Tab-separated table of C-alpha atoms in Angstrom:
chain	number	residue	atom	x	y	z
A	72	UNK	CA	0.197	14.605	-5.831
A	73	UNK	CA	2.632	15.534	-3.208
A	74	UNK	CA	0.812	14.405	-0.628
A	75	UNK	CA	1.030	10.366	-1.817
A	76	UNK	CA	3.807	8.724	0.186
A	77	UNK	CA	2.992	5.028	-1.117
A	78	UNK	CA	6.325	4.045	-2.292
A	79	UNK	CA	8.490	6.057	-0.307
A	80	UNK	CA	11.311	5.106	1.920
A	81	UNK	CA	12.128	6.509	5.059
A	82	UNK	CA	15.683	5.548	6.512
A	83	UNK	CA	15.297	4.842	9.778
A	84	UNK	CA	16.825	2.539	13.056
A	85	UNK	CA	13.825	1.504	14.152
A	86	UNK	CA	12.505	-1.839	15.230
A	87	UNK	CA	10.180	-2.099	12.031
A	88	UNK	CA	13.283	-0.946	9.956
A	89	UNK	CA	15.321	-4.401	10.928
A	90	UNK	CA	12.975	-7.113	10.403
A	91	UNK	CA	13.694	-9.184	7.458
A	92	UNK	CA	11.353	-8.011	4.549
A	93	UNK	CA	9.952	-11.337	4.160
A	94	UNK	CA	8.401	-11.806	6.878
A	95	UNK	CA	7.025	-7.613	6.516
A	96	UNK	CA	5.307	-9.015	3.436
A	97	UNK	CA	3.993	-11.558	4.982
A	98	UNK	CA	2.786	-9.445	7.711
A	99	UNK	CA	1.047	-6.740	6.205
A	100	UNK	CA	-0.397	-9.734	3.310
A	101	UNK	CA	-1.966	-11.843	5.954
A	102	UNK	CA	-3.080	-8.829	8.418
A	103	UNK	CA	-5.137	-7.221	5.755
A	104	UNK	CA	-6.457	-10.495	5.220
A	105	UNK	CA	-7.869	-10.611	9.226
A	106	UNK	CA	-9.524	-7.479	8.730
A	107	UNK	CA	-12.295	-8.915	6.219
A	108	UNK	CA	-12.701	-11.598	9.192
A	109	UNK	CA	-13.583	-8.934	11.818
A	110	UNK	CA	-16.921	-9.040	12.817
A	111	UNK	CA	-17.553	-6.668	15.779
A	112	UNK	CA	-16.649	-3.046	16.091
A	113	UNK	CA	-15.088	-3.903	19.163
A	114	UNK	CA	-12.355	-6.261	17.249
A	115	UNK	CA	-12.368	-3.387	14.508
A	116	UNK	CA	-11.281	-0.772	17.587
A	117	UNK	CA	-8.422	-3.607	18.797
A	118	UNK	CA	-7.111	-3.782	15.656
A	119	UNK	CA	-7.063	0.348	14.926
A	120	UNK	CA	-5.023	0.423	18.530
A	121	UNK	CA	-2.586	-2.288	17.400
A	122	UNK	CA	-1.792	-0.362	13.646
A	123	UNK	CA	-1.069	2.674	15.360
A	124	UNK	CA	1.194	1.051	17.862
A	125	UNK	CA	3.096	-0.271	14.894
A	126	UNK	CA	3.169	2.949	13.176
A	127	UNK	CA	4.251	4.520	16.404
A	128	UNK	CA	7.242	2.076	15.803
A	129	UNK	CA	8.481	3.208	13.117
A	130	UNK	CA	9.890	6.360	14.290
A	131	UNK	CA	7.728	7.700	11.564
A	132	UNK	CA	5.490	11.139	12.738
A	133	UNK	CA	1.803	10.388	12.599
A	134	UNK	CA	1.505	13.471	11.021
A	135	UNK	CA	2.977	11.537	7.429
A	136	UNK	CA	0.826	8.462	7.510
A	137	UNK	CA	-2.122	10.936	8.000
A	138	UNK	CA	-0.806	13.200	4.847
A	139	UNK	CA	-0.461	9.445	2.874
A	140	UNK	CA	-4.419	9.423	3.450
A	141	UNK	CA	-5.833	12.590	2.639
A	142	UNK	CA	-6.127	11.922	-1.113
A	143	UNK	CA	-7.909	9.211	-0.955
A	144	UNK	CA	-9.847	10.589	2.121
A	145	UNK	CA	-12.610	11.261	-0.435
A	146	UNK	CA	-12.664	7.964	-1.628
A	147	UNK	CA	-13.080	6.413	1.725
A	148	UNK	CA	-16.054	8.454	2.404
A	149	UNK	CA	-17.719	7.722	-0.842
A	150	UNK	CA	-17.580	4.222	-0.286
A	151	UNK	CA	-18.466	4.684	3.426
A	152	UNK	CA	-21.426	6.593	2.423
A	153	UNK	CA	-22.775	4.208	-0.184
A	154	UNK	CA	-22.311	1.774	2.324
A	155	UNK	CA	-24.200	3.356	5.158
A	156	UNK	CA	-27.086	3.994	2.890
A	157	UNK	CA	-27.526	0.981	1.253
A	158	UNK	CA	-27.609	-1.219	4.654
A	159	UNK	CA	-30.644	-1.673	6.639
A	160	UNK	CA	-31.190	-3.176	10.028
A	161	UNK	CA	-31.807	-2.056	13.407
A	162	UNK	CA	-33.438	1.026	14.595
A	163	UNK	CA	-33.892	3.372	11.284
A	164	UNK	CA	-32.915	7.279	11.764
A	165	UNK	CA	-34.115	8.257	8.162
A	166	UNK	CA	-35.766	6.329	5.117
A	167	UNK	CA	-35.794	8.184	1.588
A	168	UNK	CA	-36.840	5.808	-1.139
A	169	UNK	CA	-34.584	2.902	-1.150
A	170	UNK	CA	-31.673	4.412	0.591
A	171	UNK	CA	-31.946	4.727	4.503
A	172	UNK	CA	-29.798	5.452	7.381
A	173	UNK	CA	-30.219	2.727	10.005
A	174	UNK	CA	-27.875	2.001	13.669
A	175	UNK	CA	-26.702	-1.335	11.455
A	176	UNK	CA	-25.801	0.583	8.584
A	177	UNK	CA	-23.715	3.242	10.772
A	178	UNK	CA	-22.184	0.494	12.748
A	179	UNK	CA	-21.322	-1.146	9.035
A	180	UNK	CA	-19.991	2.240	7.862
A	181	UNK	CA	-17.247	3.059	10.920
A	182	UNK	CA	-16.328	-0.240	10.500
A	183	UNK	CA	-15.441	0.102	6.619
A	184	UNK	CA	-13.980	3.627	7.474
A	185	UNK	CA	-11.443	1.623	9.946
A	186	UNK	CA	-10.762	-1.257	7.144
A	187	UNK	CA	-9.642	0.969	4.546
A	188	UNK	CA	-7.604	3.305	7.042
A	189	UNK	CA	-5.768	0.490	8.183
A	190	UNK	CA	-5.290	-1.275	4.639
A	191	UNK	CA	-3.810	2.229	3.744
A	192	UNK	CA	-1.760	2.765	7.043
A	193	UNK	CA	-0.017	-0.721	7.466
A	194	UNK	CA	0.580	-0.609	3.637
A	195	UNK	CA	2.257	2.400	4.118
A	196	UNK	CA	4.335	0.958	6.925
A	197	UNK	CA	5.921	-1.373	4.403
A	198	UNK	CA	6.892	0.888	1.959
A	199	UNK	CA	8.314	3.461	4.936
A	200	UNK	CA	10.483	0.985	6.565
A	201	UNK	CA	11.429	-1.362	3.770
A	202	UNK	CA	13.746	-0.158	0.692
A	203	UNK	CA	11.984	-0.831	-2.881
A	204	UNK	CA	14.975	-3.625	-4.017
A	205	UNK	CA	14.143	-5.247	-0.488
A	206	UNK	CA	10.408	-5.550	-1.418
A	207	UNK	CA	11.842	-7.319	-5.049
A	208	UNK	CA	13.949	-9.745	-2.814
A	209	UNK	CA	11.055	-10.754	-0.521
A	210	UNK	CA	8.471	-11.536	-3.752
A	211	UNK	CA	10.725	-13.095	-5.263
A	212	UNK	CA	11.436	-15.656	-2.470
A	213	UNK	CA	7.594	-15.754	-1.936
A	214	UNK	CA	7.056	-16.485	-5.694
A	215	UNK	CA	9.989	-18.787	-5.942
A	216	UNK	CA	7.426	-22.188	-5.878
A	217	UNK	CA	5.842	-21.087	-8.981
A	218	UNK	CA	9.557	-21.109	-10.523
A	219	UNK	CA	8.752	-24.977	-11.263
A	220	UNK	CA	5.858	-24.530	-13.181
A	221	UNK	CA	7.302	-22.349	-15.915
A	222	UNK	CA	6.544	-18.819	-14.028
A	223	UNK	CA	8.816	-16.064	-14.794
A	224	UNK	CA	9.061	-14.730	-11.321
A	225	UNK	CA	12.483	-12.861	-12.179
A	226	UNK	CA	10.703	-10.846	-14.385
A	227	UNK	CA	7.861	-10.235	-12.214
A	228	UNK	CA	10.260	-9.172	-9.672
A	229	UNK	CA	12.186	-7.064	-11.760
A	230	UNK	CA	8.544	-5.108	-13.170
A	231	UNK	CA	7.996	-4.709	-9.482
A	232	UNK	CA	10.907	-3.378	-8.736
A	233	UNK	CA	11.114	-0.886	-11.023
A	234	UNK	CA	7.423	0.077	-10.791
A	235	UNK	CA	7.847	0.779	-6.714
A	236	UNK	CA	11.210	2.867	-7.752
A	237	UNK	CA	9.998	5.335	-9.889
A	238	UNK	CA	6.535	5.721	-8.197
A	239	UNK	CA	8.095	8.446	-6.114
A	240	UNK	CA	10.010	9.978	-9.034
A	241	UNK	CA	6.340	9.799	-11.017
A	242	UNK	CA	4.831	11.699	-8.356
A	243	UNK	CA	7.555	14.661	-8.266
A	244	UNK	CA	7.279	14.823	-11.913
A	245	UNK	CA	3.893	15.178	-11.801
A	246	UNK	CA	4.168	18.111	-9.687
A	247	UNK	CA	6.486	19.691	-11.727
A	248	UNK	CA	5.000	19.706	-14.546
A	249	UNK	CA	1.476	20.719	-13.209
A	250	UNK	CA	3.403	23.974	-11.218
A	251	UNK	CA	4.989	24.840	-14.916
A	252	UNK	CA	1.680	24.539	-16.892
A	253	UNK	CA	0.376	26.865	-13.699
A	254	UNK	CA	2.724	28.911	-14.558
A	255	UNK	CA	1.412	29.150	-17.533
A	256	UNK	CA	-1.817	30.196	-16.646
A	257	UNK	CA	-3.174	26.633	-16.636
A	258	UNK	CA	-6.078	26.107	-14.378
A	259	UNK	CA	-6.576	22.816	-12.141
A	260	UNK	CA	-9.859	21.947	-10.389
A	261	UNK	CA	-12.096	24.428	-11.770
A	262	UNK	CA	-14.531	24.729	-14.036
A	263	UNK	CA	-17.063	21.651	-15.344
A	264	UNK	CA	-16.243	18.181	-15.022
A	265	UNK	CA	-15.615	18.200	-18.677
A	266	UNK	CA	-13.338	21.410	-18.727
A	267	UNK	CA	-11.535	19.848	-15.834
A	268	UNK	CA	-10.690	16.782	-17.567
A	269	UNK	CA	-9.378	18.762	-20.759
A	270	UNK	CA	-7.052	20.744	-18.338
A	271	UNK	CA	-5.343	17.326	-17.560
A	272	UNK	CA	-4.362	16.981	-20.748
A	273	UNK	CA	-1.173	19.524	-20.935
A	274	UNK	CA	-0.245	16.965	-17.809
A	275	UNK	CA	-0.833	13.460	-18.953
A	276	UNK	CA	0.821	13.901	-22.246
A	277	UNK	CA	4.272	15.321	-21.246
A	278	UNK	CA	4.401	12.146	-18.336
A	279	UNK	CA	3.559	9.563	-20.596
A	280	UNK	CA	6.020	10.744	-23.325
A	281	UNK	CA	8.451	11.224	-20.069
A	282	UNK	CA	7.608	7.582	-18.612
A	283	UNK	CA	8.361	6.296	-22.255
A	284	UNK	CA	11.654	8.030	-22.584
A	285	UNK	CA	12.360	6.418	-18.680
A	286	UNK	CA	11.532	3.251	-19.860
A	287	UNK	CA	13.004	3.599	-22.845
A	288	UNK	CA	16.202	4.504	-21.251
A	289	UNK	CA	15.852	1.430	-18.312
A	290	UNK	CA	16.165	-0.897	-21.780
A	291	UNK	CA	19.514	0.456	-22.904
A	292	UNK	CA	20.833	0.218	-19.382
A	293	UNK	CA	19.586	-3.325	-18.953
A	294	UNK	CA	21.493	-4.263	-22.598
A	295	UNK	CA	24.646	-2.395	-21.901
A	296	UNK	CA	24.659	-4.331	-18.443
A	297	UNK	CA	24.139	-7.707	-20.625
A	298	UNK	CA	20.549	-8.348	-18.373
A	299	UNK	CA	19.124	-11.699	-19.256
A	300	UNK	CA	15.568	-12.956	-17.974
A	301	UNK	CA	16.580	-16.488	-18.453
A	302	UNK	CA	19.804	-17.155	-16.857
A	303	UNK	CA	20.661	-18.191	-13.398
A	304	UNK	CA	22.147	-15.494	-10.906
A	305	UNK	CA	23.271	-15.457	-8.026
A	306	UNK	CA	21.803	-12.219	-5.331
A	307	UNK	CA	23.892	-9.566	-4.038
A	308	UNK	CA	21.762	-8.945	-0.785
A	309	UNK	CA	20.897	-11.871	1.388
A	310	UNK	CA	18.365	-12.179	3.341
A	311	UNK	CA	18.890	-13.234	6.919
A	312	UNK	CA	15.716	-14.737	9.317
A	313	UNK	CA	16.658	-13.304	12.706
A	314	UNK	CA	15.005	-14.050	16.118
A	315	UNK	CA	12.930	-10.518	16.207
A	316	UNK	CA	11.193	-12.526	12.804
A	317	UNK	CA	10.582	-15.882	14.928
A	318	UNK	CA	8.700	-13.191	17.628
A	319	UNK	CA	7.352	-11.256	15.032
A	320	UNK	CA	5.667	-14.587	13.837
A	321	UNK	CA	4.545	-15.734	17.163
A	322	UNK	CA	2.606	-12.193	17.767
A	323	UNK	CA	1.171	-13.135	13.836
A	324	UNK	CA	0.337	-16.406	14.644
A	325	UNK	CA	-1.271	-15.000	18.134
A	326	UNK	CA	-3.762	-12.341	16.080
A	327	UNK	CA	-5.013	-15.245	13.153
A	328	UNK	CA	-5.785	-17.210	16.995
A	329	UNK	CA	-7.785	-14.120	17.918
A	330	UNK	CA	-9.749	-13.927	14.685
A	331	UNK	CA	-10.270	-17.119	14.489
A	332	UNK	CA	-11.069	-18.772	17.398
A	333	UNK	CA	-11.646	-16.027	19.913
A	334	UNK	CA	-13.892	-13.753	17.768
A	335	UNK	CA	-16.544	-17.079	17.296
């Protein structure tokens, strides 16, 4: 549980750091959006050099965005896998029943290895270089047209908020709490599937009685701070469009050209 970094923040003066979080939203939105467009592996590759570039921007070590995906490393390859053997085409290396391993199906299968990498790394690269309450500010300018139709995007934005805050804080709980039932003599990852699942037990119930009691305690400090969902504020923090936005927007605008109108 240590190991997930989704959520975090990492102060930092980097180029990444300054952009307005707007336009970061819009960013990592619309890129994961191009890679479901990408049809070659060669386009695929392009794309896997340009992420790392912009996580080699962030003054973040590689070394972190690679910890952010080994949990879900196993994940990746399951899907990978199923994907692989359910694709035929080409020249076929091995047949067994209706599953086969064909040069089409491998050539599918890097190519949804590199889509989920980069969905996970660029993700990442929001949450590292833009605070939580900065995240809040930018939805809730994004959602602000569906303000006239009776949306209550201040209380989306608020949920969101407060969701992307305590994710970390979730996480180190969790860890605590699975070192003291260790302690214990509790045993994780051993065992049958079903004895497994009963040893997450001791951890799921103390969290969720913990996440209530957070929550719990988030109310009262809404209601002593008189926190209404319906009434017209005003925002601490403004948000400022600068010119390394108008760039970042003309290299955007460049790579949905690429996709586009180049890949055809």
């Amino acid at each position: 549980m240590n190991q997930l970094i989704f959520g975090r923040y990492f102060p930092g003066d980097s180029f990444i750091h300054h952009l307005d979080p707007r336009f970061k939203l819009i960013f990592a939105l619309i890129y994961v959006g191009l890679l479901f467009f990408l049809e070659s592996t060669f386009y695929y590759l392009l794309f896997f050099v340009l992420t790392l570039l912009l996580m080699e921007q962030t003054g973040v070590k590689l070394a972190i965005y690679v910890k952010g995906v080994k949990p879900l490393i196993w994940l990746i390859l399951f899907a990978v896998t199923l994907r692989i053997m359910t694709t035929s085409g080409g020249d076929v290396y091995l047949r067994y029943g209706p599953f086969a391993i064909s040069s089409f199906g491998l050539t599918l299968g890097l190519q949804t290895f590199l889509r989920f990498v980069m969905i996970i790394f660029i993700s990442t690269v929001l949450t590292l270089t833009t605070k939580p309450v900065e995240i809040t500010d930018a939805l809730y300018f994004l959602l602000k047209p569906l303000k006239y139709i009776k949306v209550p995007i201040e209380d989306l934005s608020l949920m969101l908020s407060i969701a992307l805050r305590f994710i970390p804080n979730l996480l180190d709980e969790t860890d605590k709490v699975m070192n003291a039932q260790k302690a214990r003599g509790m045993v994780f990852g051993q065992g049958s599937l079903i004895n497994q699942m009963k040893a997450l037990v001791p951890l799921v119930l103390p969290l969720f009685q913990n996440s209530l009691k957070r929550a719990e305690d988030m109310a009262d400090v809404l209601e002593v701070k008189g926190y209404q969902s319906n009434q017209k504020r005003s925002h601490y923090r403004e948000l400022k469009w600068k010119k390394q936005d108008v760039f970042g927007s003309l290299f955007l605008l460049m790579l949905m050209v690429v996709v586009f109108v180049f890949q055809q």
